[in-house]
Coordinates of C-alpha atoms and ligand atoms in Angstrom, one line a residue:
X1 CA 77.4 2.1 -34.9
X2 CA 75.2 -1.0 -34.9
X3 CA 73.1 -2.4 -37.2
X4 CA 70.0 -3.9 -37.7
X5 CA 69.7 -6.8 -39.9
X6 CA 65.9 -8.1 -40.7
X7 CA 65.2 -11.5 -41.7
X8 CA 62.1 -11.8 -43.5
X9 CA 63.7 -14.7 -46.3
X10 CA 65.5 -17.2 -45.8
X11 CA 68.0 -16.4 -48.6
X12 CA 68.2 -12.7 -48.7
X13 CA 67.7 -9.9 -45.6
X14 CA 68.3 -6.3 -46.0
X15 CA 71.0 -4.6 -43.0
X16 CA 70.0 -0.9 -42.0
X17 CA 72.6 0.8 -39.5
X18 CA 71.7 1.8 -36.6
X19 CA 72.1 5.4 -34.8
X20 CA 70.0 5.0 -32.0
X21 CA 67.8 2.7 -30.1
X22 CA 64.9 4.7 -29.5
X23 CA 63.3 1.7 -27.4
X24 CA 62.9 -1.4 -27.8
X25 CA 60.2 -3.8 -25.3
X26 CA 58.0 -6.9 -25.9
X27 CA 54.7 -6.2 -25.4
X28 CA 51.5 -8.7 -24.7
X29 CA 51.8 -9.5 -28.8
X30 CA 55.0 -9.0 -30.8
X31 CA 58.7 -7.6 -30.2
X32 CA 58.9 -4.1 -30.7
X33 CA 61.7 -1.9 -31.9
X34 CA 62.4 1.6 -32.5
X35 CA 65.4 3.3 -34.2
X36 CA 67.1 5.4 -36.2
X37 CA 69.2 5.8 -39.9
X38 CA 70.1 7.9 -41.0
X39 CA 68.4 7.5 -44.5
X40 CA 65.5 6.1 -43.4
X41 CA 64.8 8.2 -40.2
X42 CA 63.2 6.5 -37.9
X43 CA 62.4 3.1 -38.1
X44 CA 59.8 1.3 -36.5
X45 CA 60.1 -3.0 -36.5
X46 CA 58.1 -5.8 -34.6
X47 CA 59.1 -8.9 -34.7
X48 CA 62.5 -8.4 -36.5
X49 CA 60.1 -7.3 -39.4
X50 CA 60.0 -3.7 -40.6
X51 CA 56.5 -1.7 -40.4
X52 CA 57.5 1.2 -41.4
X53 CA 59.9 4.4 -41.6
X54 CA 60.0 8.1 -41.7
X55 CA 60.6 8.6 -44.9
X56 CA 58.7 6.7 -46.8
X57 CA 55.7 5.4 -45.2
X58 CA 53.4 7.8 -47.0
X59 CA 53.8 5.8 -50.6
X60 CA 52.6 2.5 -48.2
X61 CA 49.6 4.8 -46.4
X62 CA 48.7 6.7 -50.0
X63 CA 48.4 3.5 -51.9
X64 CA 46.2 1.7 -48.5
X65 CA 43.9 4.8 -48.6
X66 CA 43.6 6.5 -51.3
X67 CA 42.8 3.8 -54.5
X68 CA 39.8 1.9 -52.2
X69 CA 39.0 5.4 -51.6
X70 CA 39.0 7.4 -54.2
X71 CA 37.8 3.6 -56.3
X72 CA 34.6 4.0 -54.5
X73 CA 34.2 7.7 -54.7
X74 CA 30.8 7.6 -51.7
X75 CA 33.0 6.1 -49.2
X76 CA 30.9 7.0 -45.7
X77 CA 32.1 4.3 -43.4
X78 CA 35.7 2.5 -43.6
X79 CA 37.4 -0.2 -41.0
X80 CA 41.0 -0.7 -41.1
X81 CA 41.7 -3.6 -39.4
X82 CA 45.9 -3.6 -37.5
X83 CA 47.1 0.3 -39.1
X84 CA 48.0 0.7 -35.1
X85 CA 50.5 3.8 -36.4
X86 CA 47.9 5.4 -37.2
X87 CA 49.0 6.8 -41.3
X88 CA 46.1 4.9 -42.9
X89 CA 43.9 6.8 -41.1
X90 CA 45.3 9.7 -41.3
X91 CA 44.4 9.3 -46.0
X92 CA 41.4 8.1 -44.5
X93 CA 39.9 10.7 -43.3
X94 CA 41.2 13.8 -45.8
X95 CA 37.9 11.7 -47.3
X96 CA 34.6 13.1 -46.5
X97 CA 33.6 10.1 -44.4
X98 CA 31.5 9.7 -41.8
X99 CA 33.4 7.6 -39.5
X100 CA 36.8 5.3 -39.9
X101 CA 37.1 2.0 -37.1
X102 CA 41.1 1.0 -36.5
X103 CA 41.2 -2.5 -34.7
X104 CA 43.9 -3.3 -33.6
X105 CA 45.3 -5.7 -31.4
X106 CA 48.3 -3.9 -29.3
X107 CA 47.7 -0.8 -27.5
X108 CA 51.1 -0.9 -27.6
X109 CA 51.4 0.2 -31.2
X110 CA 49.1 3.0 -31.1
X111 CA 50.8 4.3 -27.7
X112 CA 54.8 4.2 -29.1
X113 CA 53.6 4.9 -32.7
X114 CA 51.4 8.4 -31.7
X115 CA 55.0 8.7 -29.6
X116 CA 57.6 7.9 -31.5
X117 CA 56.4 8.6 -34.7
X118 CA 53.6 11.5 -34.9
X119 CA 54.1 12.7 -38.1
X120 CA 52.7 9.9 -39.8
X121 CA 49.2 9.5 -37.7
X122 CA 49.4 13.6 -37.6
X123 CA 46.8 13.9 -35.3
X124 CA 44.4 11.5 -36.5
X125 CA 43.6 9.7 -34.2
X126 CA 41.9 13.2 -32.1
X127 CA 39.6 13.9 -34.9
X128 CA 35.9 13.6 -34.0
X129 CA 35.6 10.7 -36.2
X130 CA 38.1 8.0 -35.5
X131 CA 36.8 5.5 -33.1
X132 CA 39.5 3.1 -32.1
X133 CA 39.1 -0.2 -31.0
X134 CA 42.2 -2.0 -29.4
X135 CA 41.2 -5.7 -30.2
X136 CA 42.0 -9.3 -32.2
X137 CA 40.6 -7.7 -36.1
X138 CA 39.6 -11.3 -36.8
X139 CA 37.2 -11.4 -34.1
X140 CA 35.7 -8.2 -34.5
X141 CA 34.9 -8.9 -38.6
X142 CA 32.9 -12.2 -37.2
X143 CA 31.5 -10.1 -34.1
X144 CA 30.3 -6.8 -35.0
X145 CA 27.2 -6.1 -36.7
X146 CA 28.0 -2.4 -37.6
X147 CA 28.9 -2.3 -41.9
X148 CA 31.3 -0.7 -43.9
X149 CA 31.6 0.7 -47.9
X150 CA 35.6 0.5 -47.2
X151 CA 37.8 -2.1 -45.7
X152 CA 41.6 -1.9 -45.3
X153 CA 43.2 -5.0 -44.0
X154 CA 46.3 -3.0 -42.8
X155 CA 48.5 -6.6 -41.4
X156 CA 51.3 -6.8 -40.5
X157 CA 52.9 -10.3 -42.7
X158 CA 50.9 -13.5 -42.6
X159 CA 53.2 -14.8 -39.8
X160 CA 52.7 -14.3 -35.9
X161 CA 49.8 -12.4 -34.8
X162 CA 48.6 -11.2 -38.4
X163 CA 48.4 -14.5 -40.3
X164 CA 44.6 -15.3 -39.4
X165 CA 44.0 -12.1 -41.4
X166 CA 45.1 -13.5 -44.7
X167 CA 42.6 -16.2 -44.4
X168 CA 39.7 -17.2 -46.2
X169 CA 37.4 -16.8 -43.0
X170 CA 38.3 -13.8 -42.5
X171 CA 38.2 -13.1 -45.5
X172 CA 34.3 -13.9 -45.7
X173 CA 33.2 -12.2 -42.3
X174 CA 34.5 -9.5 -44.1
X175 CA 32.2 -9.9 -47.4
X176 CA 29.4 -10.2 -44.8
X177 CA 30.1 -6.6 -43.3
X178 CA 31.0 -5.3 -46.6
X179 CA 28.2 -2.6 -48.2
X180 CA 27.0 -3.2 -51.8
X181 CA 29.7 -1.4 -54.2
X182 CA 32.4 -2.1 -51.3
X183 CA 35.3 -2.1 -52.0
X184 CA 38.5 -4.2 -49.9
X185 CA 42.3 -2.9 -50.0
X186 CA 45.1 -5.1 -48.4
X187 CA 49.2 -5.5 -48.3
X188 CA 49.8 -8.3 -49.6
X189 CA 53.9 -8.3 -49.3
X190 CA 57.1 -8.6 -51.7
X191 CA 55.5 -10.0 -54.7
X192 CA 59.6 -10.9 -55.8
X193 CA 60.0 -13.1 -53.2
X194 CA 56.5 -14.5 -51.8
X195 CA 55.0 -14.1 -55.4
X196 CA 53.3 -17.7 -54.4
X197 CA 51.4 -16.3 -51.8
X198 CA 50.2 -13.2 -53.8
X199 CA 48.5 -15.3 -56.7
X200 CA 46.9 -17.0 -53.5
X201 CA 45.9 -14.0 -51.4
X202 CA 44.1 -12.9 -55.5
X203 CA 41.7 -15.6 -55.9
X204 CA 41.1 -16.5 -52.2
X205 CA 39.9 -12.6 -52.4
X206 CA 38.4 -13.2 -56.2
X207 CA 36.5 -16.4 -54.8
X208 CA 35.0 -14.9 -51.8
X209 CA 34.3 -11.1 -53.2
X210 CA 33.7 -11.4 -57.1
X211 CA 37.1 -8.9 -58.4
X212 CA 40.7 -8.8 -56.8
X213 CA 43.3 -7.4 -58.8
X214 CA 46.8 -6.5 -57.7
X215 CA 48.2 -2.8 -57.5
X216 CA 51.8 -2.1 -57.1
X217 CA 53.8 0.5 -54.7
X218 CA 57.5 1.3 -54.7
X219 CA 58.6 2.0 -51.1
X220 CA 62.4 1.6 -50.8
X221 CA 61.7 0.1 -46.6
X222 CA 60.4 -3.0 -47.8
X223 CA 63.4 -5.8 -49.9
X224 CA 63.1 -5.6 -53.4
X225 CA 61.4 -2.3 -52.9
X226 CA 58.1 -2.8 -54.7
X227 CA 55.4 -4.0 -52.8
X228 CA 52.2 -5.6 -53.7
X229 CA 48.3 -4.4 -52.5
X230 CA 45.6 -6.2 -53.7
X231 CA 42.0 -4.5 -53.8
X232 CA 39.5 -6.2 -54.3
X233 CA 35.3 -5.8 -55.3
X234 CA 32.2 -6.6 -57.0
X235 CA 34.0 -5.4 -61.0
X236 CA 37.3 -4.9 -62.0
X237 CA 36.4 -1.7 -63.8
X238 CA 35.2 -0.1 -60.3
X239 CA 38.8 -0.7 -58.7
X240 CA 40.0 0.8 -61.9
X241 CA 37.7 3.9 -62.7
X242 CA 38.5 5.9 -66.0
X243 CA 40.7 9.1 -65.2
X244 CA 38.1 11.4 -65.6
X245 CA 36.1 10.4 -62.8
X246 CA 39.5 9.5 -60.5
X247 CA 40.6 13.4 -61.1
X248 CA 36.7 15.2 -60.5
X249 CA 37.2 13.1 -56.8
X250 CA 40.8 13.7 -56.5
X251 CA 39.5 17.1 -56.5
X252 CA 37.2 16.8 -52.6
X253 CA 40.4 15.0 -51.6
X254 CA 41.1 17.7 -47.8
X255 CA 44.9 17.8 -48.2
X256 CA 47.8 16.6 -50.1
X257 CA 49.2 14.2 -51.0
X258 CA 52.6 13.2 -51.9
X259 CA 52.8 10.2 -53.7
X260 CA 49.0 9.3 -54.9
X261 CA 47.1 11.3 -57.6
X262 CA 44.6 9.4 -60.3
X263 CA 47.7 8.7 -62.5
X264 CA 49.8 6.9 -60.2
X265 CA 46.0 5.4 -59.1
X266 CA 45.6 3.8 -63.0
X267 CA 48.9 3.3 -63.6
X268 CA 50.1 0.9 -60.3
X269 CA 47.6 -1.6 -61.8
X270 CA 49.0 -1.5 -64.8
X271 CA 53.1 -2.4 -63.7
X272 CA 52.0 -5.9 -63.4
X273 CA 54.1 -7.9 -60.8
X274 CA 55.4 -10.6 -63.4
X275 CA 58.0 -12.1 -61.1
X276 CA 57.8 -15.8 -61.6
X277 CA 60.9 -17.7 -59.9
X278 CA 63.1 -19.4 -62.0
X279 CA 62.7 -22.9 -62.6
X280 CA 64.3 -25.0 -60.1
X281 CA 64.6 -22.0 -58.0
X282 CA 64.1 -23.0 -54.1
X283 CA 61.9 -20.4 -52.3
X284 CA 63.5 -17.4 -51.0
Ligands
SAM1 N1 52.1 0.1 -42.4 C1 53.2 -0.7 -41.7 C2 53.4 -1.9 -43.0 O1 53.8 -1.8 -43.7 O2 53.4 -3.6 -42.5 C3 52.6 -1.3 -40.6 C4 51.6 -1.8 -40.4 S1 50.7 -1.6 -38.8 C5 51.7 -2.0 -37.5 C6 50.5 -3.5 -39.1 C7 49.6 -3.3 -37.1 O3 49.3 -4.7 -37.7 C8 50.9 -3.5 -35.5 O4 50.4 -2.8 -35.3 C9 49.7 -5.1 -35.4 O5 49.5 -4.7 -34.1 C10 48.4 -5.1 -36.7 N2 48.2 -6.4 -36.3 C11 48.3 -7.8 -35.9 N3 47.6 -8.4 -36.3 C12 46.4 -8.2 -35.7 C13 44.9 -8.2 -35.8 N4 44.7 -10.3 -35.3 N5 43.9 -8.0 -35.5 C14 44.4 -6.6 -35.3 N6 45.6 -6.1 -35.6 C15 46.9 -6.4 -35.6

């Protein structure tokens, strides 16, 4: 059996056995690999970095979608930047939103995800409330006249085409599209390996939106197992409403969740990503 080694950090790597290679190609923007692993099922890799697996993608997608939408409570228009696999779109559409606009750079990621990971989007692309735009997300937010209640940045890491989605100017453009009481959510990598990156992203978001707070999701696929996500909005309290409010909103959700619950929502903000590097240690 062959193996796949993810090389995301300089001093640490994870290796997956490859039972079958299902697809390998170069799109206009990135290298794509889809393979099968006995534990994780099908695995999607972009530019050598694991994006998602069949076994645990629901944890990531539920947390990046339901935390901002539940915190908002009345979102009608939602923007997803990236997220070409459709997993976040599927979760967003469980809410009574009027429209969810997904702006993905790479049309091939959408096509390959629909082909090899049909369960991840599970029909979301065909929902009449979904609008899919194949375009650079940074250009879209700079140029569109549309406004949104929730913006979810479901990007790759800040390397390659995803890099600009972590910049201050991109966040400022998102702020212009955000309606009053709007909330933004994004992924910020593994805080154990990138504590500085998470701090920098939070500071940038706080300066742009008013308040920002990280929350954690345990996703075994990502090296170190703990993924940092960040929610930003007008106030910290708005990001983490009381349990009673979350429970009321949760009852109205169409379709089940496997990981997200009001209890998990509140706990995720309590789990502090306290992974300071050792004194004198080098970057991972
Ligand atoms: N849920 C997974 C995760 O945890 O990383 C997957 C995220 S999804 C596959 C990331 C998507 O962001 C990719 O399909 C990539 O093509 C897209 N992307 C990267 N840069 C982008 C940009 N500038 N504008 C729009 N989409 C972008």
